[in-house]
């Protein structure tokens, strides 16, 4: 697909490895709000609850009970303690129902239209030959024949490849080849990974063999001219480590790449990166190096994960007036489109400002439906909800509403392998999580409520009447500006239960995220 450069006075989008990176214009079916343009939204999948079997495996010493209490009614009597040797997670039936992204708000019109599902319905195709249609399989065989003949005749990067005669049947048998041609660290025609690589070029050119081969040939030539193999090992510094970084995986196993262009509001970093042509070229080399290193960690065997889930954070992103950034990102975008086809599993734009949507209103007609189907938009108030649809909270960085520590920090208690429980706290409701402890241990937990505006408290209640209740955390009003995650621990020397209480006095539902673990201790 030919590249179409955006108007000179607009900001180029953050570069990705997809053939067409800009997202689609907002659909006319969404009515703009008074202070914010219409944003494409998605529905959140039903809240995932931990099964009893899973809980027993992780927490053999405790039992968890979750309950909510309307603030207008007196709290019910405390339930009888459940004696158990293993964990059992009991969740109210209502909490297992699906959660809608759009929060209830009396000030909103009742007939707000939803974004059509087709906008976010892209499903990644299989990279197994057995799953291809007959015509697709034939195109792949012809493509492999062209590659094989060009390598055998040593004309892959210099001459014209042999043509397939109408009466000639392409042979896909891999023979001894005098020349080795590699891409992304994988030699072509050596094993099944070749099929996965060639399918990327075929899909980028709608399975047109001639066009796909031309694209592959240009990519191989560009990689030689750009000295990709040397660039991969080059030391380009760490100034941009917070601009683009990998963190965790989505629910389907794709690595997640975050692009944080708001970092360029730092004038010193901006000038150091885009101050002159030499600096812009270094930025371009760094961006290509980062992508190349990330791609080489993917699994190119049939059935493996060989695409990346992209997240572009547009909060405080420099506006259309930053000409140097616009030039650099446009150049990077063109190189990524031409030489890294079909590497984006999904492209999610978060914290989307109004001007960004206006920009894409002009250029979206030039994008294919396939490309537009990979894009998802979310305004500042929908960022966490949208990410949760694709990425589990324990994999989402703290700054984006999850419980995964920042990429450069260390959390000694929890990792991305420790699952997070999600609960919807209804308006004017008190939500209590009871961690019933059945043996002496140390209980460690962390929790957060998106946007806070709630009161949080924690206490320990012993089983015996002669014991004393301990206020671990007195009721504390949590403001949106408070720390995003609260962590604590308590040493259990007498069996009982820990109560984590969230009091939501607002008229909006809130999302509570929490996780815990028990650790043995010696007396």
Short mmCIF file of C-alpha atoms in Angstrom, two decimals:
data_model
loop_
_atom_site.label_atom_id
_atom_site.label_comp_id
_atom_site.label_asym_id
_atom_site.label_seq_id
_atom_site.Cartn_x
_atom_site.Cartn_y
_atom_site.Cartn_z
CA UNK A 1 0.00 0.00 0.00
CA UNK A 2 1.41 3.37 -0.90
CA UNK A 3 2.28 5.68 1.96
CA UNK A 4 0.33 8.91 2.22
CA UNK A 5 2.10 11.61 4.15
CA UNK A 6 -0.11 13.74 6.40
CA UNK A 7 -0.37 17.50 5.92
CA UNK A 8 2.75 19.42 6.90
CA UNK A 9 1.01 21.39 9.64
CA UNK A 10 -0.09 18.32 11.59
CA UNK A 11 1.70 16.00 14.01
CA UNK A 12 2.81 12.63 12.75
CA UNK A 13 1.60 9.74 14.95
CA UNK A 14 4.02 7.69 17.06
CA UNK A 15 5.82 5.16 14.82
CA UNK A 16 4.91 1.50 15.03
CA UNK A 17 5.83 -1.58 13.04
CA UNK A 18 2.46 -1.70 11.26
CA UNK A 19 2.05 -0.91 7.60
CA UNK A 20 -0.45 1.86 8.41
CA UNK A 21 0.00 3.28 11.86
CA UNK A 22 -2.45 6.23 12.08
CA UNK A 23 -5.75 5.29 13.75
CA UNK A 24 -9.15 5.83 12.19
CA UNK A 25 -11.25 8.92 12.49
CA UNK A 26 -13.98 8.88 15.14
CA UNK A 27 -17.20 7.50 13.76
CA UNK A 28 -20.10 9.92 13.31
CA UNK A 29 -22.33 7.71 15.43
CA UNK A 30 -20.64 8.93 18.62
CA UNK A 31 -21.89 12.27 19.88
CA UNK A 32 -19.10 14.60 21.14
CA UNK A 33 -19.20 15.73 24.74
CA UNK A 34 -19.10 19.37 25.71
CA UNK A 35 -15.44 19.36 26.71
CA UNK A 36 -14.01 16.31 24.96
CA UNK A 37 -14.33 14.89 21.43
CA UNK A 38 -15.92 11.52 20.77
CA UNK A 39 -13.62 8.63 21.56
CA UNK A 40 -13.83 5.08 20.34
CA UNK A 41 -14.55 2.85 23.28
CA UNK A 42 -14.76 -0.84 23.94
CA UNK A 43 -16.77 -2.98 26.28
CA UNK A 44 -15.03 -4.55 29.24
CA UNK A 45 -15.25 -8.30 29.44
CA UNK A 46 -16.95 -9.83 32.49
CA UNK A 47 -14.89 -9.49 35.63
CA UNK A 48 -12.67 -12.52 35.89
CA UNK A 49 -13.12 -14.29 39.20
CA UNK A 50 -10.59 -16.68 40.65
CA UNK A 51 -11.82 -20.25 40.73
CA UNK A 52 -11.83 -22.35 43.88
CA UNK A 53 -9.26 -24.73 42.45
CA UNK A 54 -6.91 -21.88 41.57
CA UNK A 55 -7.35 -20.30 44.97
CA UNK A 56 -6.57 -23.55 46.73
CA UNK A 57 -3.35 -23.80 44.80
CA UNK A 58 -2.19 -20.29 45.69
CA UNK A 59 -3.48 -19.71 49.22
CA UNK A 60 -3.79 -22.87 51.31
CA UNK A 61 -3.90 -20.91 54.57
CA UNK A 62 -6.71 -18.42 54.00
CA UNK A 63 -10.27 -18.01 52.79
CA UNK A 64 -11.58 -14.90 51.02
CA UNK A 65 -15.13 -13.58 51.22
CA UNK A 66 -16.25 -10.45 49.35
CA UNK A 67 -19.44 -8.59 50.20
CA UNK A 68 -20.97 -5.19 49.59
CA UNK A 69 -23.28 -3.27 51.88
CA UNK A 70 -25.44 -0.28 50.86
CA UNK A 71 -24.48 2.74 52.94
CA UNK A 72 -28.15 3.57 53.54
CA UNK A 73 -28.79 0.29 55.35
CA UNK A 74 -27.30 -1.04 58.59
CA UNK A 75 -24.52 -3.57 58.02
CA UNK A 76 -25.66 -7.21 58.29
CA UNK A 77 -24.50 -9.51 61.03
CA UNK A 78 -21.04 -10.92 60.55
CA UNK A 79 -21.11 -14.36 58.96
CA UNK A 80 -19.96 -17.42 60.81
CA UNK A 81 -16.29 -18.15 60.22
CA UNK A 82 -15.65 -20.90 57.74
CA UNK A 83 -13.11 -23.45 58.86
CA UNK A 84 -11.10 -24.67 55.91
CA UNK A 85 -7.70 -26.08 55.21
CA UNK A 86 -7.58 -24.56 51.75
CA UNK A 87 -8.56 -21.29 50.15
CA UNK A 88 -12.06 -20.83 48.84
CA UNK A 89 -12.99 -17.61 47.09
CA UNK A 90 -16.64 -16.69 47.42
CA UNK A 91 -17.88 -13.84 45.27
CA UNK A 92 -21.44 -12.46 45.25
CA UNK A 93 -23.27 -13.64 42.17
CA UNK A 94 -23.95 -10.09 41.03
CA UNK A 95 -20.25 -9.32 40.90
CA UNK A 96 -19.74 -11.98 38.25
CA UNK A 97 -21.90 -10.12 35.78
CA UNK A 98 -20.36 -8.24 32.86
CA UNK A 99 -19.07 -4.74 33.39
CA UNK A 100 -19.81 -1.96 30.95
CA UNK A 101 -17.10 0.54 30.12
CA UNK A 102 -19.58 3.41 30.11
CA UNK A 103 -20.28 4.38 33.70
CA UNK A 104 -23.79 5.34 34.74
CA UNK A 105 -24.18 9.09 34.92
CA UNK A 106 -27.52 10.88 35.15
CA UNK A 107 -26.11 13.86 33.28
CA UNK A 108 -25.40 11.74 30.18
CA UNK A 109 -28.06 11.25 27.50
CA UNK A 110 -29.75 7.89 27.66
CA UNK A 111 -29.46 7.21 23.94
CA UNK A 112 -25.68 7.48 23.51
CA UNK A 113 -24.75 5.39 20.49
CA UNK A 114 -22.10 2.70 20.72
CA UNK A 115 -19.09 2.32 18.48
CA UNK A 116 -19.72 -0.45 15.92
CA UNK A 117 -18.00 -3.69 16.82
CA UNK A 118 -16.28 -3.78 13.42
CA UNK A 119 -13.98 -0.98 14.54
CA UNK A 120 -12.25 -3.22 17.08
CA UNK A 121 -13.05 -6.65 15.66
CA UNK A 122 -9.69 -7.48 14.08
CA UNK A 123 -8.61 -11.02 14.87
CA UNK A 124 -5.09 -12.08 14.10
CA UNK A 125 -4.90 -14.65 11.32
CA UNK A 126 -3.32 -18.05 11.75
CA UNK A 127 0.28 -18.45 10.60
CA UNK A 128 -0.08 -22.19 10.06
CA UNK A 129 -0.02 -23.38 6.45
CA UNK A 130 -2.74 -25.94 7.19
CA UNK A 131 -5.15 -23.10 8.08
CA UNK A 132 -4.68 -21.20 4.81
CA UNK A 133 -7.19 -21.25 1.99
CA UNK A 134 -6.23 -22.98 -1.26
CA UNK A 135 -5.49 -19.68 -3.00
CA UNK A 136 -3.41 -18.42 -0.07
CA UNK A 137 -1.45 -21.67 0.07
CA UNK A 138 -0.77 -21.44 -3.66
CA UNK A 139 0.48 -17.86 -3.29
CA UNK A 140 2.82 -18.94 -0.49
CA UNK A 141 4.24 -21.76 -2.62
CA UNK A 142 4.86 -19.40 -5.53
CA UNK A 143 6.47 -16.86 -3.21
CA UNK A 144 8.82 -19.50 -1.76
CA UNK A 145 9.75 -20.59 -5.28
CA UNK A 146 10.75 -17.03 -6.22
CA UNK A 147 12.83 -16.69 -3.07
CA UNK A 148 14.49 -20.06 -3.61
CA UNK A 149 15.38 -19.34 -7.25
CA UNK A 150 16.73 -15.89 -6.42
CA UNK A 151 18.93 -17.21 -3.62
CA UNK A 152 20.15 -20.14 -5.74
CA UNK A 153 21.04 -17.83 -8.64
CA UNK A 154 22.52 -15.26 -6.26
CA UNK A 155 20.29 -12.58 -7.74
CA UNK A 156 18.24 -11.89 -4.62
CA UNK A 157 19.71 -8.46 -4.00
CA UNK A 158 21.03 -7.66 -7.46
CA UNK A 159 19.25 -9.32 -10.37
CA UNK A 160 15.74 -10.15 -11.49
CA UNK A 161 14.22 -13.33 -10.04
CA UNK A 162 13.20 -16.21 -12.22
CA UNK A 163 9.62 -16.07 -13.42
CA UNK A 164 7.12 -18.83 -12.84
CA UNK A 165 5.87 -20.27 -16.10
CA UNK A 166 2.17 -21.02 -16.37
CA UNK A 167 2.90 -24.72 -16.92
CA UNK A 168 5.51 -24.87 -14.17
CA UNK A 169 4.59 -26.16 -10.73
CA UNK A 170 6.51 -24.36 -7.97
CA UNK A 171 8.64 -26.67 -5.88
CA UNK A 172 8.60 -25.97 -2.16
CA UNK A 173 11.26 -28.56 -1.44
CA UNK A 174 14.17 -26.84 0.29
CA UNK A 175 17.43 -27.71 -1.49
CA UNK A 176 21.04 -26.83 -0.76
CA UNK A 177 21.42 -23.13 -1.40
CA UNK A 178 24.75 -21.44 -2.20
CA UNK A 179 23.79 -18.16 -0.55
CA UNK A 180 22.15 -17.46 2.81
CA UNK A 181 19.70 -14.61 3.19
CA UNK A 182 18.52 -13.80 6.70
CA UNK A 183 15.97 -11.40 8.09
CA UNK A 184 15.31 -10.63 11.78
CA UNK A 185 18.01 -13.15 12.64
CA UNK A 186 16.28 -16.00 10.78
CA UNK A 187 17.80 -17.56 7.62
CA UNK A 188 15.21 -17.95 4.88
CA UNK A 189 14.21 -21.40 3.60
CA UNK A 190 15.91 -23.25 6.47
CA UNK A 191 12.82 -24.26 8.48
CA UNK A 192 9.12 -23.57 9.07
CA UNK A 193 9.82 -20.04 10.28
CA UNK A 194 10.18 -19.01 6.64
CA UNK A 195 6.45 -19.59 6.09
CA UNK A 196 5.58 -17.23 8.94
CA UNK A 197 7.91 -14.52 7.61
CA UNK A 198 6.70 -14.78 4.02
CA UNK A 199 3.07 -14.69 5.15
CA UNK A 200 3.71 -11.27 6.69
CA UNK A 201 4.77 -9.88 3.32
CA UNK A 202 1.91 -11.64 1.53
CA UNK A 203 -0.71 -10.22 3.88
CA UNK A 204 0.82 -6.76 3.60
CA UNK A 205 0.27 -6.97 -0.17
CA UNK A 206 -3.07 -8.82 -0.21
CA UNK A 207 -1.41 -12.10 -1.26
CA UNK A 208 -0.14 -10.64 -4.53
CA UNK A 209 3.02 -12.66 -5.06
CA UNK A 210 4.85 -10.24 -7.34
CA UNK A 211 4.22 -7.26 -5.06
CA UNK A 212 5.12 -9.28 -1.97
CA UNK A 213 8.43 -10.39 -3.46
CA UNK A 214 9.25 -6.82 -4.49
CA UNK A 215 8.59 -5.68 -0.91
CA UNK A 216 10.76 -8.45 0.53
CA UNK A 217 13.58 -7.67 -1.88
CA UNK A 218 13.50 -3.96 -1.01
CA UNK A 219 13.51 -4.83 2.68
CA UNK A 220 16.59 -7.05 2.31
CA UNK A 221 18.40 -4.30 0.39
CA UNK A 222 17.44 -1.66 2.95
CA UNK A 223 18.68 -3.84 5.82
CA UNK A 224 22.08 -4.15 4.15
CA UNK A 225 22.30 -0.41 3.48
CA UNK A 226 21.18 0.42 7.03
CA UNK A 227 23.66 -2.10 8.52
CA UNK A 228 20.98 -3.66 10.69
CA UNK A 229 23.18 -6.50 11.95
CA UNK A 230 25.74 -4.02 13.29
CA UNK A 231 23.05 -1.67 14.59
CA UNK A 232 21.53 -4.36 16.82
CA UNK A 233 24.68 -4.51 18.96
CA UNK A 234 25.45 -0.79 18.89
CA UNK A 235 25.31 1.23 22.14
CA UNK A 236 23.03 4.24 21.56
CA UNK A 237 22.57 5.21 25.21
CA UNK A 238 19.54 5.03 27.49
CA UNK A 239 18.13 8.56 27.20
CA UNK A 240 14.93 7.29 25.55
CA UNK A 241 14.26 4.29 27.79
CA UNK A 242 11.16 6.00 29.23
CA UNK A 243 9.85 7.01 25.81
CA UNK A 244 9.46 3.50 24.40
CA UNK A 245 9.66 0.36 26.53
CA UNK A 246 8.37 -3.20 26.73
CA UNK A 247 6.33 -4.23 29.78
CA UNK A 248 4.44 -7.48 30.31
CA UNK A 249 2.13 -9.35 27.94
CA UNK A 250 -1.49 -9.10 26.86
CA UNK A 251 -4.07 -11.82 27.56
CA UNK A 252 -3.10 -13.66 24.37
CA UNK A 253 0.62 -13.66 25.16
CA UNK A 254 1.78 -10.79 22.93
CA UNK A 255 4.54 -8.62 24.42
CA UNK A 256 3.27 -5.10 25.13
CA UNK A 257 5.18 -2.04 23.92
CA UNK A 258 4.42 1.37 25.46
CA UNK A 259 5.13 4.58 23.52
CA UNK A 260 5.10 7.59 25.87
CA UNK A 261 5.51 10.70 23.76
CA UNK A 262 4.60 13.03 26.60
CA UNK A 263 8.21 12.56 27.76
CA UNK A 264 9.20 14.98 24.99
CA UNK A 265 7.63 17.83 26.95
CA UNK A 266 11.03 17.84 28.65
CA UNK A 267 12.76 20.56 26.63
CA UNK A 268 16.23 19.24 27.37
CA UNK A 269 15.33 15.75 26.14
CA UNK A 270 13.48 17.17 23.13
CA UNK A 271 16.44 19.28 22.00
CA UNK A 272 18.87 16.45 22.67
CA UNK A 273 16.78 14.14 20.48
CA UNK A 274 15.54 16.40 17.67
CA UNK A 275 17.79 19.48 17.84
CA UNK A 276 19.41 18.95 14.44
CA UNK A 277 19.50 16.46 11.59
CA UNK A 278 22.31 14.41 13.14
CA UNK A 279 20.32 14.00 16.37
CA UNK A 280 17.17 13.07 14.46
CA UNK A 281 19.10 10.41 12.55
CA UNK A 282 20.35 8.99 15.84
CA UNK A 283 16.76 8.87 17.11
CA UNK A 284 15.77 7.02 13.96
CA UNK A 285 18.56 4.48 14.45
CA UNK A 286 17.59 4.03 18.10
CA UNK A 287 13.93 3.44 17.19
CA UNK A 288 14.86 0.85 14.56
CA UNK A 289 17.29 -0.81 16.97
CA UNK A 290 14.63 -1.06 19.69
CA UNK A 291 12.13 -2.65 17.31
CA UNK A 292 14.71 -5.02 15.84
CA UNK A 293 15.75 -6.26 19.28
CA UNK A 294 12.11 -6.74 20.28
CA UNK A 295 11.28 -8.68 17.11
CA UNK A 296 14.18 -11.08 17.60
CA UNK A 297 12.62 -12.21 20.88
CA UNK A 298 9.40 -13.31 19.14
CA UNK A 299 8.51 -16.89 18.23
CA UNK A 300 8.42 -17.25 14.45
CA UNK A 301 7.47 -20.91 14.39
CA UNK A 302 3.91 -21.66 13.18
CA UNK A 303 1.48 -21.14 16.03
CA UNK A 304 3.91 -18.93 17.96
CA UNK A 305 3.55 -15.30 19.04
CA UNK A 306 5.18 -13.11 16.39
CA UNK A 307 3.39 -9.77 16.75
CA UNK A 308 3.49 -6.98 19.34
CA UNK A 309 0.66 -5.27 21.23
CA UNK A 310 1.28 -1.53 20.89
CA UNK A 311 0.10 1.13 23.36
CA UNK A 312 0.59 4.81 22.49
CA UNK A 313 0.14 7.21 25.41
CA UNK A 314 -0.79 10.66 24.09
CA UNK A 315 -1.00 12.40 27.47
CA UNK A 316 0.87 15.72 27.22
CA UNK A 317 2.04 14.69 23.76
CA UNK A 318 3.63 17.63 21.90
CA UNK A 319 1.11 19.32 19.64
CA UNK A 320 1.18 20.08 15.91
CA UNK A 321 3.67 22.90 16.38
CA UNK A 322 6.67 20.61 17.02
CA UNK A 323 8.07 20.46 13.49
CA UNK A 324 11.23 18.54 14.40
CA UNK A 325 9.28 15.73 16.05
CA UNK A 326 6.88 15.63 13.12
CA UNK A 327 9.73 15.19 10.63
CA UNK A 328 11.48 12.51 12.68
CA UNK A 329 8.37 10.45 13.34
CA UNK A 330 7.27 10.68 9.72
CA UNK A 331 10.61 9.34 8.55
CA UNK A 332 10.52 6.54 11.12
CA UNK A 333 6.93 5.69 10.20
CA UNK A 334 7.77 5.28 6.52
CA UNK A 335 10.69 2.97 7.29
CA UNK A 336 8.59 0.85 9.64
CA UNK A 337 5.74 0.59 7.14
CA UNK A 338 8.02 -0.47 4.31
CA UNK A 339 10.29 -2.89 6.17
CA UNK A 340 8.39 -4.34 9.15
CA UNK A 341 5.02 -5.60 7.84
CA UNK A 342 2.35 -7.17 10.03
CA UNK A 343 4.06 -6.85 13.40
CA UNK A 344 1.21 -5.11 15.24
CA UNK A 345 -1.37 -7.33 16.93
CA UNK A 346 -3.37 -4.36 18.23
CA UNK A 347 -2.73 -0.60 18.44
CA UNK A 348 -4.35 1.08 21.45
CA UNK A 349 -4.23 4.86 21.82
CA UNK A 350 -4.81 6.10 25.38
CA UNK A 351 -5.26 9.57 26.89
CA UNK A 352 -6.33 10.75 23.45
CA UNK A 353 -6.67 14.58 23.17
CA UNK A 354 -9.18 16.30 20.91
CA UNK A 355 -6.61 17.57 18.41
CA UNK A 356 -5.35 14.05 17.74
CA UNK A 357 -8.79 12.89 16.69
CA UNK A 358 -9.21 15.95 14.49
CA UNK A 359 -5.91 15.10 12.83
CA UNK A 360 -7.03 11.57 11.98
CA UNK A 361 -10.35 12.77 10.66
CA UNK A 362 -8.38 14.07 7.70
CA UNK A 363 -6.11 11.08 7.03
CA UNK A 364 -8.26 8.06 7.91
CA UNK A 365 -9.81 7.86 4.39
CA UNK A 366 -6.36 6.87 3.12
CA UNK A 367 -6.11 3.80 5.38
CA UNK A 368 -7.32 0.29 4.63
CA UNK A 369 -10.13 -1.27 6.62
CA UNK A 370 -7.72 -3.98 7.78
CA UNK A 371 -5.42 -1.37 9.28
CA UNK A 372 -8.23 0.64 10.88
CA UNK A 373 -9.67 -2.49 12.47
CA UNK A 374 -6.54 -2.82 14.63
CA UNK A 375 -6.96 0.58 16.30
CA UNK A 376 -8.66 1.30 19.61
CA UNK A 377 -9.06 4.74 21.24
CA UNK A 378 -9.54 5.74 24.86
CA UNK A 379 -9.80 9.14 26.50
CA UNK A 380 -8.18 9.83 29.90
CA UNK A 381 -11.19 8.55 31.86
CA UNK A 382 -11.31 5.27 29.92
CA UNK A 383 -7.62 4.40 29.74
CA UNK A 384 -7.50 1.73 32.45
CA UNK A 385 -10.85 0.19 31.50
CA UNK A 386 -9.76 -0.13 27.88
CA UNK A 387 -6.39 -1.65 28.71
CA UNK A 388 -8.05 -4.22 31.01
CA UNK A 389 -9.97 -5.57 28.04
CA UNK A 390 -6.71 -6.74 26.51
CA UNK A 391 -4.15 -6.78 29.34
CA UNK A 392 -4.67 -8.22 32.85
CA UNK A 393 -4.28 -5.67 35.71
CA UNK A 394 -1.22 -7.46 37.10
CA UNK A 395 0.46 -6.85 33.71
CA UNK A 396 -0.56 -3.17 33.41
CA UNK A 397 1.96 -0.62 34.77
CA UNK A 398 0.91 1.35 37.82
CA UNK A 399 0.87 4.64 35.90
CA UNK A 400 -1.83 3.23 33.61
CA UNK A 401 -4.13 1.87 36.31
CA UNK A 402 -2.64 -1.56 36.99
CA UNK A 403 -0.64 -3.15 39.79
CA UNK A 404 2.51 -3.97 37.84
CA UNK A 405 5.44 -1.91 39.08
CA UNK A 406 7.12 0.55 36.75
CA UNK A 407 9.57 -1.01 34.36
CA UNK A 408 12.58 0.45 36.21
CA UNK A 409 11.49 -0.38 39.77
CA UNK A 410 11.51 -3.50 41.95
CA UNK A 411 8.62 -4.95 43.95
CA UNK A 412 9.88 -7.53 46.48
CA UNK A 413 6.43 -8.95 47.27
CA UNK A 414 4.48 -9.28 44.01
CA UNK A 415 5.28 -9.98 40.38
CA UNK A 416 3.25 -10.15 37.17
CA UNK A 417 2.64 -13.84 37.90
CA UNK A 418 0.56 -12.96 41.00
CA UNK A 419 -3.07 -12.63 39.80
CA UNK A 420 -5.23 -9.62 40.62
CA UNK A 421 -8.92 -9.76 41.59
CA UNK A 422 -11.23 -7.08 40.19
CA UNK A 423 -14.39 -5.95 41.99
CA UNK A 424 -16.92 -3.28 41.05
CA UNK A 425 -17.82 -1.14 44.07
CA UNK A 426 -21.32 0.17 43.46
CA UNK A 427 -22.31 3.79 44.15
CA UNK A 428 -23.10 4.57 47.80
CA UNK A 429 -21.91 1.11 48.81
CA UNK A 430 -19.37 -0.28 51.25
CA UNK A 431 -17.33 -3.19 49.89
CA UNK A 432 -15.57 -5.51 52.33
CA UNK A 433 -13.00 -8.16 51.48
CA UNK A 434 -12.57 -10.71 54.27
CA UNK A 435 -9.33 -12.67 54.34
CA UNK A 436 -10.05 -15.49 56.78
CA UNK A 437 -6.78 -16.92 58.10
CA UNK A 438 -6.65 -20.57 59.13
CA UNK A 439 -3.04 -20.86 60.24
CA UNK A 440 -0.31 -18.62 61.59
CA UNK A 441 1.43 -16.68 58.84
CA UNK A 442 2.18 -13.23 57.48
CA UNK A 443 -0.47 -11.79 55.16
CA UNK A 444 0.76 -9.31 52.55
CA UNK A 445 -1.62 -7.38 50.31
CA UNK A 446 -1.85 -4.45 47.96
CA UNK A 447 -4.87 -2.72 46.51
CA UNK A 448 -6.02 0.30 44.58
CA UNK A 449 -9.28 1.91 43.53
CA UNK A 450 -9.11 3.67 40.19
CA UNK A 451 -9.51 7.39 40.78
CA UNK A 452 -9.92 6.74 44.54
CA UNK A 453 -12.51 9.24 46.05
CA UNK A 454 -13.27 6.52 48.58
CA UNK A 455 -12.45 5.74 52.20
CA UNK A 456 -10.12 2.81 52.85
CA UNK A 457 -9.65 0.97 56.14
CA UNK A 458 -8.14 -2.33 57.28
CA UNK A 459 -8.50 -4.23 60.53
CA UNK A 460 -7.76 -7.61 62.06
CA UNK A 461 -10.53 -9.43 63.96
CA UNK A 462 -9.54 -12.52 66.03
CA UNK A 463 -11.75 -15.60 66.23
CA UNK A 464 -11.92 -15.66 70.03
CA UNK A 465 -13.99 -13.26 72.12
CA UNK A 466 -11.03 -12.68 74.40
CA UNK A 467 -8.90 -11.36 71.54
CA UNK A 468 -8.51 -7.74 70.52
CA UNK A 469 -9.43 -6.14 67.22
CA UNK A 470 -6.44 -4.38 65.66
CA UNK A 471 -6.83 -1.29 63.47
CA UNK A 472 -4.22 -1.89 60.79
CA UNK A 473 -5.35 1.19 58.86
CA UNK A 474 -7.80 3.68 60.32
CA UNK A 475 -10.44 4.97 57.87
CA UNK A 476 -8.60 7.17 55.41
CA UNK A 477 -10.10 9.29 52.68
CA UNK A 478 -8.21 8.57 49.48
CA UNK A 479 -8.06 11.41 46.96
CA UNK A 480 -7.23 11.03 43.26
CA UNK A 481 -3.85 12.65 43.96
CA UNK A 482 -2.86 10.13 46.65
CA UNK A 483 -0.49 7.27 45.97
CA UNK A 484 -2.06 4.93 43.39
CA UNK A 485 -1.35 1.68 45.26
CA UNK A 486 -1.58 0.91 48.98
CA UNK A 487 0.53 -1.97 50.30
CA UNK A 488 0.55 -3.47 53.78
CA UNK A 489 1.17 -6.65 55.77
CA UNK A 490 0.13 -8.17 59.10
CA UNK A 491 1.60 -10.95 61.21
CA UNK A 492 -1.03 -13.49 62.28
CA UNK A 493 -0.26 -15.01 65.68
CA UNK A 494 -3.89 -15.76 66.53
CA UNK A 495 -6.35 -17.12 63.99
CA UNK A 496 -8.94 -14.68 62.72
CA UNK A 497 -9.64 -12.55 59.67
CA UNK A 498 -8.44 -9.36 58.01
CA UNK A 499 -11.11 -6.97 56.76
CA UNK A 500 -10.27 -4.62 53.88
CA UNK A 501 -13.08 -2.09 53.51
CA UNK A 502 -13.75 0.37 50.69
CA UNK A 503 -16.49 2.93 51.36
CA UNK A 504 -17.71 4.51 48.11
CA UNK A 505 -19.89 7.56 48.94
CA UNK A 506 -19.96 8.83 45.35
CA UNK A 507 -22.66 8.40 42.72
CA UNK A 508 -20.26 6.53 40.43
CA UNK A 509 -19.20 2.93 40.51
CA UNK A 510 -15.55 2.30 41.28
CA UNK A 511 -13.19 -0.51 40.33
CA UNK A 512 -11.26 -2.15 43.16
CA UNK A 513 -8.13 -4.16 42.39
CA UNK A 514 -6.44 -6.24 45.05
CA UNK A 515 -4.18 -9.22 45.55
CA UNK A 516 -2.58 -10.87 48.54
CA UNK A 517 -0.36 -13.74 49.56
CA UNK A 518 0.52 -15.52 52.77
CA UNK A 519 4.09 -16.13 53.88
CA UNK A 520 5.17 -18.56 56.60
CA UNK A 521 7.17 -17.34 59.56
CA UNK A 522 9.07 -19.09 62.31
CA UNK A 523 8.04 -18.52 65.91
#
